[in-house]
PDB file of C-alpha atoms in Angstrom:
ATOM      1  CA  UNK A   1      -2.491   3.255   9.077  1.00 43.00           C
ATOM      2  CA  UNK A   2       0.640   3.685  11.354  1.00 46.00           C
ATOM      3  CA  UNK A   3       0.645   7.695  11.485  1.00 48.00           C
ATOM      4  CA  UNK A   4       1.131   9.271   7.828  1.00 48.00           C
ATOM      5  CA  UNK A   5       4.707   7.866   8.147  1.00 49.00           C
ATOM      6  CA  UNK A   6       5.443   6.384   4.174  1.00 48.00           C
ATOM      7  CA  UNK A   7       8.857   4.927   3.671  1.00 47.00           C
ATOM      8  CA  UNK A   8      10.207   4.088   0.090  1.00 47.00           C
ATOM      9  CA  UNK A   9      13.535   2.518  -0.992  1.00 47.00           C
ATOM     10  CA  UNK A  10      15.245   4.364  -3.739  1.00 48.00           C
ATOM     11  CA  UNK A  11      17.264   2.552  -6.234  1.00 52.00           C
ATOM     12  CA  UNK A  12      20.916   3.435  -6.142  1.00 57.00           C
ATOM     13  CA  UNK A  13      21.815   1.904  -9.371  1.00 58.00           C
ATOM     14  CA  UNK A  14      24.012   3.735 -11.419  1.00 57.00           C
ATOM     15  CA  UNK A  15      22.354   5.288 -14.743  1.00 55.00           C
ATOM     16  CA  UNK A  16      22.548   3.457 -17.835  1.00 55.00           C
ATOM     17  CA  UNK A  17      24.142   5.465 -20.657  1.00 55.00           C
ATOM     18  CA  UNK A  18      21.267   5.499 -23.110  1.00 55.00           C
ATOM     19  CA  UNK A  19      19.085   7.306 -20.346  1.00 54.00           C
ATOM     20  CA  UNK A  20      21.500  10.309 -20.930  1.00 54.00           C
ATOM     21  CA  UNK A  21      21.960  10.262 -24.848  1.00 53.00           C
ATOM     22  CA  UNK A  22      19.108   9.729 -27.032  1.00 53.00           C
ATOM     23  CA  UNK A  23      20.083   7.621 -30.100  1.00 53.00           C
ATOM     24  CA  UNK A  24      19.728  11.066 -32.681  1.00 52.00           C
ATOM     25  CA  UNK A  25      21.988  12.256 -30.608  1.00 58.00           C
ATOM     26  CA  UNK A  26      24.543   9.365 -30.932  1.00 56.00           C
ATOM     27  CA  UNK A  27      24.512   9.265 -34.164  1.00 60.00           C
ATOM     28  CA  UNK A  28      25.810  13.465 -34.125  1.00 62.00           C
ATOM     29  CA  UNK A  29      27.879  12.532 -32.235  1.00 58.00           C
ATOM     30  CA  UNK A  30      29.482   9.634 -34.172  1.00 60.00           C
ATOM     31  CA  UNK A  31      29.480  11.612 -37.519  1.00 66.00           C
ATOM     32  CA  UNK A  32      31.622  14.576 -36.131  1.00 66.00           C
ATOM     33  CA  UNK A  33      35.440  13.703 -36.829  1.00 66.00           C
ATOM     34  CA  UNK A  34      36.265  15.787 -33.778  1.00 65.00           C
ATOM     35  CA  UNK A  35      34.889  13.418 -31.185  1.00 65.00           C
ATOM     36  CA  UNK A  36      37.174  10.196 -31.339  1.00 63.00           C
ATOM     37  CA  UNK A  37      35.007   6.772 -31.571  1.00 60.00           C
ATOM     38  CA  UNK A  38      36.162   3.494 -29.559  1.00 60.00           C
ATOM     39  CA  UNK A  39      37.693   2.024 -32.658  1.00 62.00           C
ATOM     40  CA  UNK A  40      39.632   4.827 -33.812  1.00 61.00           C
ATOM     41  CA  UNK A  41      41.160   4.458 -30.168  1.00 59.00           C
ATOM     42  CA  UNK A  42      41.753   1.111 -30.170  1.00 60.00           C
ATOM     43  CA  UNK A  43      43.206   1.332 -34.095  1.00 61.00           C
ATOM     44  CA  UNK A  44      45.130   4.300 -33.425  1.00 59.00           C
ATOM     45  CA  UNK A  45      49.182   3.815 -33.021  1.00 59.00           C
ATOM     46  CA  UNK A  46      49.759   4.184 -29.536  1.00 56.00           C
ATOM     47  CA  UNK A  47      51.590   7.951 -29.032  1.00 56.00           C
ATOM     48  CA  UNK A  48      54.319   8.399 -26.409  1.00 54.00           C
ATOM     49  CA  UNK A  49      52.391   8.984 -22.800  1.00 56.00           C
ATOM     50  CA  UNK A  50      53.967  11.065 -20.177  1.00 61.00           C
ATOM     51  CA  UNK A  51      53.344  10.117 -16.816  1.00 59.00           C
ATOM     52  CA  UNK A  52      50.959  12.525 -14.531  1.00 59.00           C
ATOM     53  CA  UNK A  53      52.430  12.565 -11.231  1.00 64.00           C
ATOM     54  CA  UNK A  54      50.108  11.286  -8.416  1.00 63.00           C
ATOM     55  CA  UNK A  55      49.956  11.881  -5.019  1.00 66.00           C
ATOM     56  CA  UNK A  56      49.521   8.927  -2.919  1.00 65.00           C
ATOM     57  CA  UNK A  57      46.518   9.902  -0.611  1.00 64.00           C
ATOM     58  CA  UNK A  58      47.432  10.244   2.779  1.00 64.00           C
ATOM     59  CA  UNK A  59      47.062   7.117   4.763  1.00 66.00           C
ATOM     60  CA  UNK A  60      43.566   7.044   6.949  1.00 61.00           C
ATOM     61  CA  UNK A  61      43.424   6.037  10.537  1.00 63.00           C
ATOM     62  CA  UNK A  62      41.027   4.097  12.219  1.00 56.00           C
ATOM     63  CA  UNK A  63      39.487   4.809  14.789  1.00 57.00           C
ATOM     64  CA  UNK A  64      39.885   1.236  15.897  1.00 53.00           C
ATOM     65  CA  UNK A  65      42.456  -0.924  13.962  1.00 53.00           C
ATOM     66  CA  UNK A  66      40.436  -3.640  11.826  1.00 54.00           C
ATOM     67  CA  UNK A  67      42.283  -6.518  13.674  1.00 54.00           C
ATOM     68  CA  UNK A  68      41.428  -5.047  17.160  1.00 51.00           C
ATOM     69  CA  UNK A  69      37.739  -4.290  16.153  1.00 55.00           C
ATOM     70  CA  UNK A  70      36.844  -8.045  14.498  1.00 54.00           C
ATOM     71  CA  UNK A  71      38.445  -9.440  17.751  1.00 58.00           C
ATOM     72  CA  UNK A  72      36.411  -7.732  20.590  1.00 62.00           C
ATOM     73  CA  UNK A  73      33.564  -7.834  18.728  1.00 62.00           C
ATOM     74  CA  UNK A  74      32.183 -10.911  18.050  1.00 79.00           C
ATOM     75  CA  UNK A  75      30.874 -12.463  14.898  1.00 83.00           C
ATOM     76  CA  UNK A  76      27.241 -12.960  16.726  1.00 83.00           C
ATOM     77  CA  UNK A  77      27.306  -9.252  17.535  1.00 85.00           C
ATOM     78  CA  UNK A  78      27.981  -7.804  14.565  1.00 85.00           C
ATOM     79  CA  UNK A  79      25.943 -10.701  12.699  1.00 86.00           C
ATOM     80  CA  UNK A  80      22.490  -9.658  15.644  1.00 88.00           C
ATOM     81  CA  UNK A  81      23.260  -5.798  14.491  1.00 89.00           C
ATOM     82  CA  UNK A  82      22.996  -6.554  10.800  1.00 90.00           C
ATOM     83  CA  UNK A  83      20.069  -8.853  11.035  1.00 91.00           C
ATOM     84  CA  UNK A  84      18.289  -5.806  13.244  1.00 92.00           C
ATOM     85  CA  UNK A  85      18.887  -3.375  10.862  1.00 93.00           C
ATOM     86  CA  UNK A  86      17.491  -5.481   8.165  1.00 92.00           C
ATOM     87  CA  UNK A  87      14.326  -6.590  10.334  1.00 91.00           C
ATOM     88  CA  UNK A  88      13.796  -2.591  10.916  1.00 91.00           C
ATOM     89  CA  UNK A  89      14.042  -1.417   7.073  1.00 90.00           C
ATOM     90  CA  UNK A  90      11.720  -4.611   6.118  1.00 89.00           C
ATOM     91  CA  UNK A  91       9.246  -4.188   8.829  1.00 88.00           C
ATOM     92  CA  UNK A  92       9.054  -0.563   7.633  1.00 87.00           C
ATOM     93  CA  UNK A  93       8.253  -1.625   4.473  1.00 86.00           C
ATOM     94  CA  UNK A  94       6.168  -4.091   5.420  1.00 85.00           C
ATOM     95  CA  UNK A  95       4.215  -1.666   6.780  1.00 83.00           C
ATOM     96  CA  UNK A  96       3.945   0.686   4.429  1.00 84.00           C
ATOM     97  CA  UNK A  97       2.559  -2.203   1.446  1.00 84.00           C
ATOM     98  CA  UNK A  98       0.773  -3.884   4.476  1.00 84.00           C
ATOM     99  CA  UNK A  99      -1.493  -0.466   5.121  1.00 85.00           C
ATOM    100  CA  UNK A 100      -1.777   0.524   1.378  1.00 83.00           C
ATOM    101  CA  UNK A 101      -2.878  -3.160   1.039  1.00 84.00           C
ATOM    102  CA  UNK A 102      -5.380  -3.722   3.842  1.00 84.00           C
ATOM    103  CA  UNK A 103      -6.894  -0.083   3.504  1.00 85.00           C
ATOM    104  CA  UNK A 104      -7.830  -0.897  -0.067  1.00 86.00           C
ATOM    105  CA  UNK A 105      -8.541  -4.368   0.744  1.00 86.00           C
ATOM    106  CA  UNK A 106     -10.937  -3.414   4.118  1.00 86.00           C
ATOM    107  CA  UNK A 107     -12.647  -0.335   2.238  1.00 88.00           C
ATOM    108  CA  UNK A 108     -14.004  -2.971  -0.364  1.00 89.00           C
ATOM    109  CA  UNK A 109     -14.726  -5.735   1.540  1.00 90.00           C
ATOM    110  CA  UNK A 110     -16.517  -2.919   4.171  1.00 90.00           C
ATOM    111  CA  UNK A 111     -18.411  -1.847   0.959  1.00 91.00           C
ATOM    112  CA  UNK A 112     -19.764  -4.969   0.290  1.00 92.00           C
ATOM    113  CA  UNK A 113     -20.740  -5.582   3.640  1.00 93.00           C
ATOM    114  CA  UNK A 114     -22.835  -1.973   4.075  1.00 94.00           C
ATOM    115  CA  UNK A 115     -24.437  -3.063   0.847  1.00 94.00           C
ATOM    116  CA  UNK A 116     -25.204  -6.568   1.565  1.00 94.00           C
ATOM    117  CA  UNK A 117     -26.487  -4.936   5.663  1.00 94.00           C
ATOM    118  CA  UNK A 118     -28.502  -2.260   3.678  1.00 95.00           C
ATOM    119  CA  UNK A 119     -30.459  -4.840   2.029  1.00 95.00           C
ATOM    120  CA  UNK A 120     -31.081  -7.166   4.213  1.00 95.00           C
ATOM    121  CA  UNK A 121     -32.709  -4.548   7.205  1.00 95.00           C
ATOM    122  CA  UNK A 122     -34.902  -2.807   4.665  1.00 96.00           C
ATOM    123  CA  UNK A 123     -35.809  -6.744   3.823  1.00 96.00           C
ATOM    124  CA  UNK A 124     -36.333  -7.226   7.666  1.00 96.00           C
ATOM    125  CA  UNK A 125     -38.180  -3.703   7.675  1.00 96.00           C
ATOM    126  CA  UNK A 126     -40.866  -4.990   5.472  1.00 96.00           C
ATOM    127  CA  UNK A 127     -41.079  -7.822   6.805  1.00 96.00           C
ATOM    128  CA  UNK A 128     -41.832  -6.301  10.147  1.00 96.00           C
ATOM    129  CA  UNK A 129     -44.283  -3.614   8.606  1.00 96.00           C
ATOM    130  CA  UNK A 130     -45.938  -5.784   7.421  1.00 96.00           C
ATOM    131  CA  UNK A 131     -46.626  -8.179  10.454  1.00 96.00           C
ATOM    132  CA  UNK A 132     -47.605  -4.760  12.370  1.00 96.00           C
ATOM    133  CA  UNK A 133     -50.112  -3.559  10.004  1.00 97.00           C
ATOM    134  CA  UNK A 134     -51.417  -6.962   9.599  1.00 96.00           C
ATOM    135  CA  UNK A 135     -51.918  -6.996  13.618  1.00 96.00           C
ATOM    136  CA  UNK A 136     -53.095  -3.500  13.229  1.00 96.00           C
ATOM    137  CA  UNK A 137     -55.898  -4.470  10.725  1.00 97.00           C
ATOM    138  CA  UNK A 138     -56.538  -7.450  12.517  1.00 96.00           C
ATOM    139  CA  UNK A 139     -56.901  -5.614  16.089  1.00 96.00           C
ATOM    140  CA  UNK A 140     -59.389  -3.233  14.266  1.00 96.00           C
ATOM    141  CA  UNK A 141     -61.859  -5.643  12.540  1.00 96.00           C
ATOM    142  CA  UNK A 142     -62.130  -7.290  15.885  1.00 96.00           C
ATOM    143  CA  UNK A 143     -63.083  -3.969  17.571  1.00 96.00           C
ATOM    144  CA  UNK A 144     -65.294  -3.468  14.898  1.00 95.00           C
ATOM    145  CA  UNK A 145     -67.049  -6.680  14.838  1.00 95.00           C
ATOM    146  CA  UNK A 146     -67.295  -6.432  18.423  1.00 94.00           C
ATOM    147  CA  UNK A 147     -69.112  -2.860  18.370  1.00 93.00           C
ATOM    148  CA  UNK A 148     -71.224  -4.347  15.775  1.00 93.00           C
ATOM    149  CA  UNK A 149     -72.403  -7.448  17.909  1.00 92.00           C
ATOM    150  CA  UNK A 150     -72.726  -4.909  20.759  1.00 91.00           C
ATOM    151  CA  UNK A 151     -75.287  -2.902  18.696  1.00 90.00           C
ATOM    152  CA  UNK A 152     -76.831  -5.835  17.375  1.00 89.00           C
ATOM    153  CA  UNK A 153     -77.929  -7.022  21.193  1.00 88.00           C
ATOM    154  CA  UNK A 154     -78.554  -3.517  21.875  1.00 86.00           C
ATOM    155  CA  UNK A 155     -81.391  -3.533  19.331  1.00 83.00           C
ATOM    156  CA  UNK A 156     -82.232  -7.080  20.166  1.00 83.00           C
ATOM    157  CA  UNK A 157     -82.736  -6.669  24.040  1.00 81.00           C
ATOM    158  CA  UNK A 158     -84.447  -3.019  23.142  1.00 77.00           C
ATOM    159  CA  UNK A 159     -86.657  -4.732  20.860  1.00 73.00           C
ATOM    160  CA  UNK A 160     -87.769  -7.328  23.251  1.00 64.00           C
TER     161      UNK A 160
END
């Protein structure tokens, strides 16, 4: 793996409204005549509404007008910066699902292979045992038999 580095997107949606009120809890809510419902709104008679004065929010400066900014930079610029952010945060991720992947994948397949090696050179260790005791036992009948034949014309020639 790339360092212990782990990057995760977060969802940024926006939470639904039955993951904060459980139904129970709706239906309190609903039976208390204190807590208007959204047809009682919409049935009501509309009641006189006084305006709440509003500031208008104080205009915001660029740092660069919009017009200037589009026009000395061009589309391809802006359009190589976007597509390099996006290449970044998916090669990040990439790499991150890439590692888990592979490391899971590798340490299995590696598994297999140290089982499959295992058995096949304790296969090839017999196999070689037993060519070198067979060679062994073979070497040491001969060097029998030949100690025997030597005592056998020992007692011959003495004989004669």
């Amino acid at each position: 793996m790339r360092g212990n580095k782990r990057v995760a997107f977060a969802t940024n949606s926006p939470p639904v409204l039955t993951d904060k009120f459980k139904a129970a809890k709706m239906n309190e809510l609903a039976k208390n005549p204190g807590i208007p419902v959204l047809t009682d709104i919409l049935h009501s008679p509309e009641k006189k509404r006084t305006p709440v004065p509003v500031k208008s929010p104080a205009p915001v400066k660029p740092s660069v007008p919009a017009e200037a900014s589009l026009d000395k930079l061009p589309w391809n610029e802006l359009e190589e910066r976007l597509t390099g952010r996006i290449r970044k945060q998916v090669i990040e991720r990439l790499d991150f699902v890439l590692d888990d992947n592979l490391s899971q994948h590798v340490s299995s397949v590696l598994g297999q292979v140290v089982t499959l090696l295992a058995d096949e050179i304790k296969h090839d260790m017999q196999k070689t045992l037993e060519v070198i005791v067979t060679h062994a036992i073979s070497a040491e009948l001969q060097q029998m038999k030949n100690k025997r034949e030597q005592l056998e014309n020992n007692a011959t020639s003495s004989e004669t």
